[in-house]
């Protein structure tokens, strides 16, 4: 018997501080031990699925009841739910295009650091011999980062789900993940626009006419300096206005959009379509230094209920918040009324 087949699985593996269920499994059954074997490429959790012959995807996927054949295999079910939700979050997630860094914490209180260098500090002028070197002051913010709990309640009895294929159930869980990702994206945009304290609005720029022109985009690029304009956010109507700019009708840009569906601006920034964003405003930012994401753990599930087949009202949630790193790294271009 292979070692991974003899591991005792239990609820307590979900409650280890700072570690996920898969992390705990990996500590007991390291993947590095399988290099060169037919199990290479599988993580510790996937090896457990193989142990109990559980197929979670494809036309030959098993029914949900396959997880509950033994007490050990039932302990795998919450991690399956977590992974399916995370897949949905990743599929609908635009945050990697906005977030410069992600900080994981083990509490509900977090103060980030801040630095607001002036123009003189950003230029780094030559320092004469014997003269004092200019200082950049980094300090802790005077307020906590607001963390939001986002999630959905899974309301269904085990009896109603037991004969359903896992592949179909995965689709439902991915949608829950997509909902969470969209809600987090909304939180991130609010922080970009108003700051995590609600009192630090992004710098505003007005267009010269009722619709954005190429000159307005250039102005947005210039106003961000010395930061780079590498990401642009816009609603559906605003995205149409941007794509109607003459310079967007360049043949190469058009072929890229038509061939890949990836939007780009004449200034080289990524144009991200956000349907829920307010019309007549264009958010431009430097994604390398504008936003920090703070997470209090990953996807959380009521693992006790899931393992015990008490699926009624089992909660799937995440806790996360956002804060600006440099206020000047984001600007908003508003249409002239």
Short mmCIF file of N, CA, C and O in Angstrom, two decimals, residues 119-251:
data_model
loop_
_atom_site.label_atom_id
_atom_site.label_comp_id
_atom_site.label_asym_id
_atom_site.label_seq_id
_atom_site.Cartn_x
_atom_site.Cartn_y
_atom_site.Cartn_z
N UNK A 119 7.12 66.13 -4.81
CA UNK A 119 7.80 66.21 -6.10
C UNK A 119 9.31 66.17 -5.93
O UNK A 119 10.04 65.50 -6.68
N UNK A 120 9.82 66.88 -4.93
CA UNK A 120 11.26 66.93 -4.70
C UNK A 120 11.80 65.55 -4.35
O UNK A 120 12.88 65.17 -4.79
N UNK A 121 11.04 64.78 -3.57
CA UNK A 121 11.51 63.46 -3.17
C UNK A 121 11.52 62.47 -4.32
O UNK A 121 12.30 61.53 -4.35
N UNK A 122 10.61 62.68 -5.29
CA UNK A 122 10.52 61.75 -6.41
C UNK A 122 11.65 61.96 -7.43
O UNK A 122 11.99 61.06 -8.18
N UNK A 123 12.22 63.17 -7.46
CA UNK A 123 13.23 63.46 -8.47
C UNK A 123 14.62 62.93 -8.09
O UNK A 123 15.45 62.70 -8.96
N UNK A 124 14.88 62.74 -6.79
CA UNK A 124 16.16 62.24 -6.32
C UNK A 124 17.33 63.02 -6.93
O UNK A 124 18.15 62.50 -7.66
N UNK A 125 17.40 64.29 -6.60
CA UNK A 125 18.45 65.16 -7.11
C UNK A 125 19.81 64.77 -6.51
O UNK A 125 19.88 64.14 -5.46
N UNK A 126 20.89 65.14 -7.20
CA UNK A 126 22.23 64.83 -6.68
C UNK A 126 22.44 65.43 -5.29
O UNK A 126 21.95 66.52 -4.99
N UNK A 127 23.19 64.71 -4.46
CA UNK A 127 23.48 65.16 -3.10
C UNK A 127 24.94 65.56 -3.03
O UNK A 127 25.84 64.78 -3.39
N UNK A 128 25.20 66.77 -2.59
CA UNK A 128 26.57 67.26 -2.49
C UNK A 128 27.32 66.52 -1.39
O UNK A 128 26.73 66.00 -0.45
N UNK A 129 28.63 66.47 -1.54
CA UNK A 129 29.45 65.79 -0.55
C UNK A 129 29.27 66.43 0.82
O UNK A 129 29.36 67.65 0.99
N UNK A 130 29.00 65.59 1.80
CA UNK A 130 28.81 66.06 3.16
C UNK A 130 27.40 66.52 3.47
O UNK A 130 27.08 66.79 4.64
N UNK A 131 26.56 66.65 2.45
CA UNK A 131 25.18 67.10 2.67
C UNK A 131 24.31 65.93 3.13
O UNK A 131 24.61 64.76 2.88
N UNK A 132 23.22 66.26 3.78
CA UNK A 132 22.29 65.23 4.25
C UNK A 132 21.51 64.64 3.09
O UNK A 132 21.10 65.35 2.17
N UNK A 133 21.34 63.34 3.11
CA UNK A 133 20.56 62.67 2.07
C UNK A 133 19.07 62.85 2.38
O UNK A 133 18.64 62.62 3.52
N UNK A 134 18.28 63.29 1.41
CA UNK A 134 16.84 63.50 1.64
C UNK A 134 16.17 62.22 2.13
O UNK A 134 16.57 61.10 1.76
N UNK A 135 15.16 62.37 2.93
CA UNK A 135 14.48 61.24 3.54
C UNK A 135 13.12 60.98 2.89
O UNK A 135 12.43 61.91 2.48
N UNK A 136 12.77 59.71 2.80
CA UNK A 136 11.42 59.31 2.45
C UNK A 136 10.79 58.70 3.70
O UNK A 136 11.30 57.70 4.23
N UNK A 137 9.74 59.32 4.19
CA UNK A 137 9.13 58.89 5.45
C UNK A 137 8.06 57.83 5.17
O UNK A 137 7.13 58.04 4.39
N UNK A 138 8.22 56.69 5.82
CA UNK A 138 7.24 55.62 5.74
C UNK A 138 6.64 55.45 7.13
O UNK A 138 7.35 55.29 8.12
N UNK A 139 5.33 55.49 7.20
CA UNK A 139 4.67 55.39 8.50
C UNK A 139 3.41 54.53 8.40
O UNK A 139 2.91 54.25 7.31
N UNK A 140 2.92 54.13 9.55
CA UNK A 140 1.70 53.33 9.61
C UNK A 140 0.49 54.25 9.46
O UNK A 140 0.45 55.34 10.03
N UNK A 141 -0.50 53.81 8.69
CA UNK A 141 -1.70 54.62 8.52
C UNK A 141 -2.44 54.77 9.86
O UNK A 141 -2.33 53.91 10.74
N UNK A 142 -3.19 55.86 9.97
CA UNK A 142 -3.89 56.13 11.24
C UNK A 142 -5.24 55.44 11.34
O UNK A 142 -6.00 55.68 12.27
N UNK A 143 -5.55 54.58 10.39
CA UNK A 143 -6.83 53.86 10.45
C UNK A 143 -6.64 52.42 9.96
O UNK A 143 -5.69 52.12 9.24
N UNK A 144 -7.54 51.57 10.37
CA UNK A 144 -7.50 50.17 9.96
C UNK A 144 -8.05 50.00 8.55
O UNK A 144 -8.92 50.75 8.12
N UNK A 145 -7.52 49.02 7.85
CA UNK A 145 -8.08 48.67 6.54
C UNK A 145 -9.43 47.98 6.76
O UNK A 145 -9.55 47.08 7.59
N UNK A 146 -10.44 48.43 6.04
CA UNK A 146 -11.77 47.84 6.18
C UNK A 146 -11.81 46.50 5.44
O UNK A 146 -11.54 46.43 4.25
N UNK A 147 -12.18 45.47 6.17
CA UNK A 147 -12.30 44.13 5.59
C UNK A 147 -13.77 43.80 5.40
O UNK A 147 -14.59 44.07 6.29
N UNK A 148 -14.10 43.22 4.26
CA UNK A 148 -15.49 42.87 3.96
C UNK A 148 -15.61 41.36 3.81
O UNK A 148 -14.80 40.73 3.15
N UNK A 149 -16.62 40.82 4.44
CA UNK A 149 -16.92 39.40 4.27
C UNK A 149 -17.89 39.25 3.12
O UNK A 149 -18.98 39.82 3.12
N UNK A 150 -17.48 38.49 2.11
CA UNK A 150 -18.31 38.25 0.93
C UNK A 150 -18.54 36.76 0.78
O UNK A 150 -17.61 35.96 0.93
N UNK A 151 -19.75 36.38 0.47
CA UNK A 151 -20.00 34.96 0.30
C UNK A 151 -21.43 34.64 -0.08
O UNK A 151 -22.24 35.53 -0.34
N UNK A 152 -21.70 33.37 -0.10
CA UNK A 152 -23.03 32.87 -0.43
C UNK A 152 -23.36 31.71 0.49
O UNK A 152 -22.49 31.01 0.98
N UNK A 153 -24.64 31.53 0.75
CA UNK A 153 -25.12 30.44 1.56
C UNK A 153 -25.55 29.30 0.65
O UNK A 153 -26.35 29.50 -0.29
N UNK A 154 -24.97 28.12 0.85
CA UNK A 154 -25.33 26.95 0.07
C UNK A 154 -26.53 26.30 0.75
O UNK A 154 -26.41 25.73 1.84
N UNK A 155 -27.68 26.40 0.12
CA UNK A 155 -28.93 25.89 0.71
C UNK A 155 -29.43 24.72 -0.12
O UNK A 155 -29.99 24.89 -1.21
N UNK A 156 -29.19 23.53 0.37
CA UNK A 156 -29.65 22.31 -0.31
C UNK A 156 -29.43 21.14 0.64
O UNK A 156 -28.46 21.12 1.39
N UNK A 157 -30.30 20.17 0.59
CA UNK A 157 -30.13 18.99 1.42
C UNK A 157 -29.24 17.98 0.70
O UNK A 157 -29.13 17.97 -0.52
N UNK A 158 -28.57 17.14 1.49
CA UNK A 158 -27.73 16.09 0.89
C UNK A 158 -28.59 15.16 0.04
O UNK A 158 -28.17 14.72 -1.03
N UNK A 159 -29.79 14.90 0.51
CA UNK A 159 -30.68 14.01 -0.24
C UNK A 159 -31.00 14.56 -1.62
O UNK A 159 -31.16 13.82 -2.59
N UNK A 160 -31.10 15.89 -1.71
CA UNK A 160 -31.42 16.50 -3.00
C UNK A 160 -30.23 16.48 -3.95
O UNK A 160 -30.41 16.53 -5.17
N UNK A 161 -29.02 16.42 -3.39
CA UNK A 161 -27.82 16.54 -4.22
C UNK A 161 -27.07 15.23 -4.45
O UNK A 161 -26.25 15.15 -5.36
N UNK A 162 -27.31 14.24 -3.65
CA UNK A 162 -26.45 13.06 -3.61
C UNK A 162 -26.30 12.38 -4.97
O UNK A 162 -25.24 11.83 -5.28
N UNK A 163 -27.33 12.42 -5.80
CA UNK A 163 -27.25 11.73 -7.09
C UNK A 163 -26.81 12.64 -8.24
O UNK A 163 -26.73 12.21 -9.39
N UNK A 164 -26.53 13.90 -7.92
CA UNK A 164 -26.08 14.83 -8.97
C UNK A 164 -24.61 14.60 -9.29
O UNK A 164 -23.80 14.29 -8.43
N UNK A 165 -24.27 14.80 -10.57
CA UNK A 165 -22.89 14.64 -10.98
C UNK A 165 -22.03 15.79 -10.44
O UNK A 165 -22.46 16.94 -10.39
N UNK A 166 -20.82 15.47 -10.03
CA UNK A 166 -19.91 16.47 -9.49
C UNK A 166 -19.58 17.54 -10.53
O UNK A 166 -19.38 18.71 -10.19
N UNK A 167 -19.52 17.16 -11.79
CA UNK A 167 -19.19 18.12 -12.84
C UNK A 167 -20.24 19.23 -12.90
O UNK A 167 -19.90 20.42 -13.04
N UNK A 168 -21.50 18.87 -12.77
CA UNK A 168 -22.59 19.86 -12.77
C UNK A 168 -22.55 20.70 -11.50
O UNK A 168 -22.73 21.93 -11.55
N UNK A 169 -22.31 20.07 -10.36
CA UNK A 169 -22.24 20.81 -9.10
C UNK A 169 -21.08 21.80 -9.11
O UNK A 169 -21.17 22.89 -8.56
N UNK A 170 -19.99 21.42 -9.77
CA UNK A 170 -18.83 22.31 -9.88
C UNK A 170 -19.20 23.60 -10.60
O UNK A 170 -18.75 24.68 -10.23
N UNK A 171 -20.04 23.50 -11.62
CA UNK A 171 -20.47 24.69 -12.36
C UNK A 171 -21.19 25.66 -11.42
O UNK A 171 -20.95 26.87 -11.45
N UNK A 172 -22.05 25.13 -10.56
CA UNK A 172 -22.77 25.98 -9.60
C UNK A 172 -21.81 26.64 -8.62
O UNK A 172 -21.92 27.83 -8.32
N UNK A 173 -20.84 25.87 -8.12
CA UNK A 173 -19.88 26.41 -7.17
C UNK A 173 -18.99 27.47 -7.83
O UNK A 173 -18.62 28.47 -7.20
N UNK A 174 -18.65 27.26 -9.08
CA UNK A 174 -17.85 28.26 -9.79
C UNK A 174 -18.61 29.58 -9.92
O UNK A 174 -18.00 30.65 -9.85
N UNK A 175 -19.91 29.49 -10.09
CA UNK A 175 -20.69 30.73 -10.18
C UNK A 175 -20.67 31.47 -8.85
O UNK A 175 -20.61 32.70 -8.82
N UNK A 176 -20.71 30.73 -7.74
CA UNK A 176 -20.58 31.38 -6.43
C UNK A 176 -19.24 32.10 -6.36
O UNK A 176 -19.14 33.23 -5.89
N UNK A 177 -18.18 31.44 -6.83
CA UNK A 177 -16.86 32.07 -6.85
C UNK A 177 -16.84 33.32 -7.71
O UNK A 177 -16.22 34.32 -7.35
N UNK A 178 -17.53 33.27 -8.85
CA UNK A 178 -17.58 34.43 -9.74
C UNK A 178 -18.30 35.60 -9.06
O UNK A 178 -17.88 36.76 -9.20
N UNK A 179 -19.38 35.31 -8.32
CA UNK A 179 -20.10 36.36 -7.60
C UNK A 179 -19.18 37.03 -6.58
O UNK A 179 -19.17 38.26 -6.43
N UNK A 180 -18.42 36.21 -5.86
CA UNK A 180 -17.51 36.75 -4.84
C UNK A 180 -16.45 37.62 -5.50
O UNK A 180 -16.13 38.72 -5.01
N UNK A 181 -15.90 37.16 -6.62
CA UNK A 181 -14.85 37.92 -7.31
C UNK A 181 -15.37 39.27 -7.78
O UNK A 181 -14.67 40.29 -7.68
N UNK A 182 -16.59 39.30 -8.29
CA UNK A 182 -17.16 40.57 -8.77
C UNK A 182 -17.40 41.53 -7.61
O UNK A 182 -17.19 42.74 -7.74
N UNK A 183 -17.85 40.99 -6.47
CA UNK A 183 -18.06 41.85 -5.29
C UNK A 183 -16.74 42.42 -4.80
O UNK A 183 -16.66 43.61 -4.45
N UNK A 184 -15.70 41.62 -4.78
CA UNK A 184 -14.38 42.10 -4.36
C UNK A 184 -13.85 43.15 -5.33
O UNK A 184 -13.20 44.12 -4.92
N UNK A 185 -14.12 42.96 -6.62
CA UNK A 185 -13.70 43.94 -7.60
C UNK A 185 -14.37 45.28 -7.34
O UNK A 185 -13.73 46.34 -7.45
N UNK A 186 -15.64 45.25 -6.98
CA UNK A 186 -16.35 46.48 -6.63
C UNK A 186 -15.72 47.16 -5.43
O UNK A 186 -15.58 48.39 -5.40
N UNK A 187 -15.32 46.37 -4.43
CA UNK A 187 -14.64 46.93 -3.26
C UNK A 187 -13.33 47.60 -3.66
O UNK A 187 -12.99 48.69 -3.17
N UNK A 188 -12.59 46.95 -4.56
CA UNK A 188 -11.30 47.49 -5.00
C UNK A 188 -11.48 48.82 -5.74
O UNK A 188 -10.73 49.77 -5.51
N UNK A 189 -12.49 48.90 -6.59
CA UNK A 189 -12.73 50.13 -7.35
C UNK A 189 -13.13 51.27 -6.41
O UNK A 189 -12.71 52.41 -6.59
N UNK A 190 -13.95 50.96 -5.41
CA UNK A 190 -14.34 51.99 -4.43
C UNK A 190 -13.13 52.58 -3.73
O UNK A 190 -13.04 53.79 -3.50
N UNK A 191 -12.16 51.72 -3.40
CA UNK A 191 -10.95 52.20 -2.74
C UNK A 191 -10.11 53.03 -3.70
O UNK A 191 -9.54 54.06 -3.32
N UNK A 192 -10.05 52.62 -4.96
CA UNK A 192 -9.31 53.41 -5.95
C UNK A 192 -9.92 54.81 -6.09
O UNK A 192 -9.20 55.80 -6.21
N UNK A 193 -11.24 54.88 -6.05
CA UNK A 193 -11.92 56.15 -6.27
C UNK A 193 -11.92 57.04 -5.03
O UNK A 193 -11.76 58.26 -5.13
N UNK A 194 -12.10 56.43 -3.84
CA UNK A 194 -12.32 57.23 -2.64
C UNK A 194 -11.35 56.94 -1.49
O UNK A 194 -11.43 57.58 -0.45
N UNK A 195 -10.48 55.95 -1.66
CA UNK A 195 -9.59 55.58 -0.58
C UNK A 195 -10.25 54.63 0.38
O UNK A 195 -11.49 54.56 0.45
N UNK A 196 -9.46 53.88 1.15
CA UNK A 196 -10.06 52.92 2.07
C UNK A 196 -10.70 53.61 3.27
O UNK A 196 -11.46 52.99 4.02
N UNK A 197 -10.40 54.89 3.46
CA UNK A 197 -11.07 55.64 4.52
C UNK A 197 -12.25 56.45 4.01
O UNK A 197 -12.95 57.13 4.77
N UNK A 198 -12.50 56.39 2.68
CA UNK A 198 -13.59 57.14 2.07
C UNK A 198 -13.35 58.63 1.98
O UNK A 198 -14.22 59.39 1.57
N UNK A 199 -12.14 59.08 2.34
CA UNK A 199 -11.84 60.50 2.37
C UNK A 199 -10.63 60.88 1.52
O UNK A 199 -10.09 61.97 1.65
N UNK A 200 -10.20 59.96 0.66
CA UNK A 200 -9.01 60.20 -0.16
C UNK A 200 -9.34 59.98 -1.63
O UNK A 200 -8.91 59.00 -2.24
N UNK A 201 -10.14 60.87 -2.23
CA UNK A 201 -10.55 60.68 -3.62
C UNK A 201 -9.38 60.75 -4.58
O UNK A 201 -8.40 61.47 -4.35
N UNK A 202 -9.50 59.99 -5.65
CA UNK A 202 -8.48 60.02 -6.69
C UNK A 202 -8.51 61.36 -7.40
O UNK A 202 -9.56 62.00 -7.50
N UNK A 203 -7.37 61.81 -7.90
CA UNK A 203 -7.31 63.06 -8.64
C UNK A 203 -8.21 63.02 -9.86
O UNK A 203 -8.23 62.03 -10.60
N UNK A 204 -8.97 64.08 -10.09
CA UNK A 204 -9.94 64.12 -11.20
C UNK A 204 -9.44 65.01 -12.33
O UNK A 204 -8.81 66.03 -12.10
N UNK A 205 -9.75 64.58 -13.55
CA UNK A 205 -9.40 65.32 -14.77
C UNK A 205 -10.67 65.43 -15.60
O UNK A 205 -11.44 64.47 -15.72
N UNK A 206 -10.92 66.59 -16.18
CA UNK A 206 -12.10 66.79 -17.00
C UNK A 206 -11.74 66.71 -18.48
O UNK A 206 -10.67 67.15 -18.91
N UNK A 207 -12.65 66.14 -19.28
CA UNK A 207 -12.44 66.12 -20.73
C UNK A 207 -12.80 67.48 -21.32
O UNK A 207 -13.50 68.28 -20.70
N UNK A 208 -12.33 67.71 -22.52
CA UNK A 208 -12.59 69.00 -23.17
C UNK A 208 -13.95 69.03 -23.86
O UNK A 208 -14.46 70.09 -24.20
N UNK A 209 -14.55 67.85 -24.05
CA UNK A 209 -15.84 67.79 -24.76
C UNK A 209 -16.70 66.70 -24.13
O UNK A 209 -16.33 66.12 -23.11
N UNK A 210 -17.84 66.42 -24.76
CA UNK A 210 -18.78 65.46 -24.21
C UNK A 210 -18.34 64.02 -24.33
O UNK A 210 -18.93 63.15 -23.72
N UNK A 211 -17.30 63.75 -25.12
CA UNK A 211 -16.78 62.40 -25.26
C UNK A 211 -15.26 62.45 -25.21
O UNK A 211 -14.65 63.46 -25.61
N UNK A 212 -14.62 61.38 -24.73
CA UNK A 212 -13.17 61.40 -24.64
C UNK A 212 -12.51 61.40 -26.02
O UNK A 212 -12.97 60.70 -26.93
N UNK A 213 -11.46 62.16 -26.17
CA UNK A 213 -10.68 62.19 -27.39
C UNK A 213 -9.29 61.67 -27.08
O UNK A 213 -8.92 61.46 -25.92
N UNK A 214 -8.51 61.48 -28.13
CA UNK A 214 -7.16 60.96 -27.93
C UNK A 214 -6.35 61.89 -27.03
O UNK A 214 -5.59 61.45 -26.17
N UNK A 215 -6.55 63.19 -27.20
CA UNK A 215 -5.85 64.16 -26.37
C UNK A 215 -6.18 64.01 -24.89
O UNK A 215 -5.33 64.25 -24.03
N UNK A 216 -7.43 63.61 -24.59
CA UNK A 216 -7.81 63.39 -23.20
C UNK A 216 -7.08 62.19 -22.61
O UNK A 216 -6.66 62.21 -21.44
N UNK A 217 -6.92 61.15 -23.42
CA UNK A 217 -6.19 59.97 -22.96
C UNK A 217 -4.72 60.31 -22.73
O UNK A 217 -4.10 59.86 -21.76
N UNK A 218 -4.17 61.13 -23.60
CA UNK A 218 -2.78 61.57 -23.43
C UNK A 218 -2.66 62.41 -22.15
O UNK A 218 -1.68 62.30 -21.41
N UNK A 219 -3.67 63.24 -21.91
CA UNK A 219 -3.68 64.06 -20.70
C UNK A 219 -3.72 63.18 -19.44
O UNK A 219 -3.02 63.44 -18.45
N UNK A 220 -4.52 62.12 -19.50
CA UNK A 220 -4.58 61.18 -18.38
C UNK A 220 -3.22 60.54 -18.15
O UNK A 220 -2.76 60.41 -17.01
N UNK A 221 -2.57 60.16 -19.24
CA UNK A 221 -1.24 59.57 -19.16
C UNK A 221 -0.25 60.55 -18.52
O UNK A 221 0.54 60.19 -17.65
N UNK A 222 -0.32 61.80 -18.93
CA UNK A 222 0.59 62.80 -18.41
C UNK A 222 0.35 63.12 -16.95
O UNK A 222 1.29 63.34 -16.18
N UNK A 223 -0.93 63.16 -16.54
CA UNK A 223 -1.26 63.50 -15.17
C UNK A 223 -0.79 62.43 -14.17
O UNK A 223 -0.58 62.71 -13.00
N UNK A 224 -0.64 61.19 -14.65
CA UNK A 224 -0.19 60.12 -13.76
C UNK A 224 1.31 60.16 -13.50
O UNK A 224 1.80 59.55 -12.55
N UNK A 225 2.06 60.82 -14.37
CA UNK A 225 3.51 60.85 -14.23
C UNK A 225 3.90 61.34 -12.84
O UNK A 225 3.24 62.23 -12.29
N UNK A 226 4.93 60.76 -12.21
CA UNK A 226 5.89 59.81 -12.78
C UNK A 226 5.43 58.35 -12.77
O UNK A 226 6.20 57.46 -13.10
N UNK A 227 4.19 58.10 -12.36
CA UNK A 227 3.66 56.74 -12.44
C UNK A 227 3.29 56.43 -13.89
O UNK A 227 3.13 57.33 -14.72
N UNK A 228 3.15 55.15 -14.19
CA UNK A 228 2.84 54.71 -15.55
C UNK A 228 1.35 54.42 -15.70
O UNK A 228 0.72 53.88 -14.79
N UNK A 229 0.81 54.78 -16.85
CA UNK A 229 -0.57 54.42 -17.17
C UNK A 229 -0.54 53.05 -17.84
O UNK A 229 -0.25 52.93 -19.02
N UNK A 230 -0.81 52.01 -17.06
CA UNK A 230 -0.79 50.67 -17.64
C UNK A 230 -2.11 49.93 -17.52
O UNK A 230 -2.27 48.83 -18.02
N UNK A 231 -3.11 50.54 -16.83
CA UNK A 231 -4.42 49.91 -16.69
C UNK A 231 -5.51 50.98 -16.75
O UNK A 231 -5.39 52.02 -16.09
N UNK A 232 -6.54 50.73 -17.54
CA UNK A 232 -7.67 51.64 -17.68
C UNK A 232 -8.96 50.87 -17.43
O UNK A 232 -9.15 49.78 -17.98
N UNK A 233 -9.83 51.40 -16.57
CA UNK A 233 -11.12 50.78 -16.26
C UNK A 233 -12.24 51.63 -16.82
O UNK A 233 -12.22 52.86 -16.68
N UNK A 234 -13.25 50.98 -17.42
CA UNK A 234 -14.36 51.74 -17.98
C UNK A 234 -15.61 50.85 -18.05
O UNK A 234 -15.52 49.63 -18.18
N UNK A 235 -16.78 51.50 -17.96
CA UNK A 235 -18.06 50.80 -18.09
C UNK A 235 -18.30 50.43 -19.55
O UNK A 235 -17.51 50.76 -20.44
N UNK A 236 -19.43 49.76 -19.80
CA UNK A 236 -19.74 49.34 -21.17
C UNK A 236 -19.87 50.55 -22.10
O UNK A 236 -19.24 50.60 -23.17
N UNK A 237 -20.68 51.53 -21.71
CA UNK A 237 -20.89 52.70 -22.55
C UNK A 237 -19.59 53.48 -22.73
O UNK A 237 -19.28 53.95 -23.84
N UNK A 238 -18.82 53.60 -21.66
CA UNK A 238 -17.58 54.35 -21.74
C UNK A 238 -16.55 53.61 -22.59
O UNK A 238 -15.79 54.22 -23.34
N UNK A 239 -16.52 52.28 -22.48
CA UNK A 239 -15.61 51.48 -23.30
C UNK A 239 -15.93 51.69 -24.78
O UNK A 239 -15.02 51.81 -25.63
N UNK A 240 -17.21 51.75 -25.12
CA UNK A 240 -17.60 52.01 -26.52
C UNK A 240 -17.08 53.37 -26.98
O UNK A 240 -16.60 53.51 -28.12
N UNK A 241 -17.18 54.36 -26.09
CA UNK A 241 -16.69 55.70 -26.44
C UNK A 241 -15.17 55.68 -26.68
O UNK A 241 -14.67 56.31 -27.60
N UNK A 242 -14.46 54.94 -25.82
CA UNK A 242 -13.01 54.87 -25.97
C UNK A 242 -12.64 54.17 -27.27
O UNK A 242 -11.75 54.61 -28.02
N UNK A 243 -13.35 53.08 -27.57
CA UNK A 243 -13.05 52.33 -28.80
C UNK A 243 -13.44 53.09 -30.06
O UNK A 243 -13.02 52.72 -31.15
N UNK A 244 -14.24 54.13 -29.89
CA UNK A 244 -14.63 54.95 -31.04
C UNK A 244 -13.61 56.05 -31.36
O UNK A 244 -13.73 56.73 -32.37
N UNK A 245 -12.62 56.23 -30.48
CA UNK A 245 -11.58 57.22 -30.76
C UNK A 245 -10.83 56.82 -32.03
O UNK A 245 -10.52 55.64 -32.23
N UNK A 246 -10.58 57.77 -32.88
CA UNK A 246 -9.98 57.50 -34.19
C UNK A 246 -8.73 56.64 -34.08
O UNK A 246 -8.54 55.69 -34.86
N UNK A 247 -7.88 56.94 -33.12
CA UNK A 247 -6.63 56.20 -32.98
C UNK A 247 -6.85 54.73 -32.63
O UNK A 247 -5.95 53.90 -32.82
N UNK A 248 -8.03 54.39 -32.13
CA UNK A 248 -8.33 52.99 -31.84
C UNK A 248 -8.70 52.22 -33.09
O UNK A 248 -8.87 51.01 -33.05
N UNK A 249 -8.89 52.92 -34.17
CA UNK A 249 -9.26 52.26 -35.42
C UNK A 249 -8.04 51.86 -36.23
O UNK A 249 -8.15 51.47 -37.38
N UNK A 250 -6.87 51.97 -35.61
CA UNK A 250 -5.64 51.51 -36.23
C UNK A 250 -5.77 50.02 -36.57
O UNK A 250 -6.30 49.24 -35.78
N UNK A 251 -5.29 49.61 -37.71
CA UNK A 251 -5.48 48.23 -38.18
C UNK A 251 -4.90 47.21 -37.21
O UNK A 251 -5.52 46.20 -36.90
#
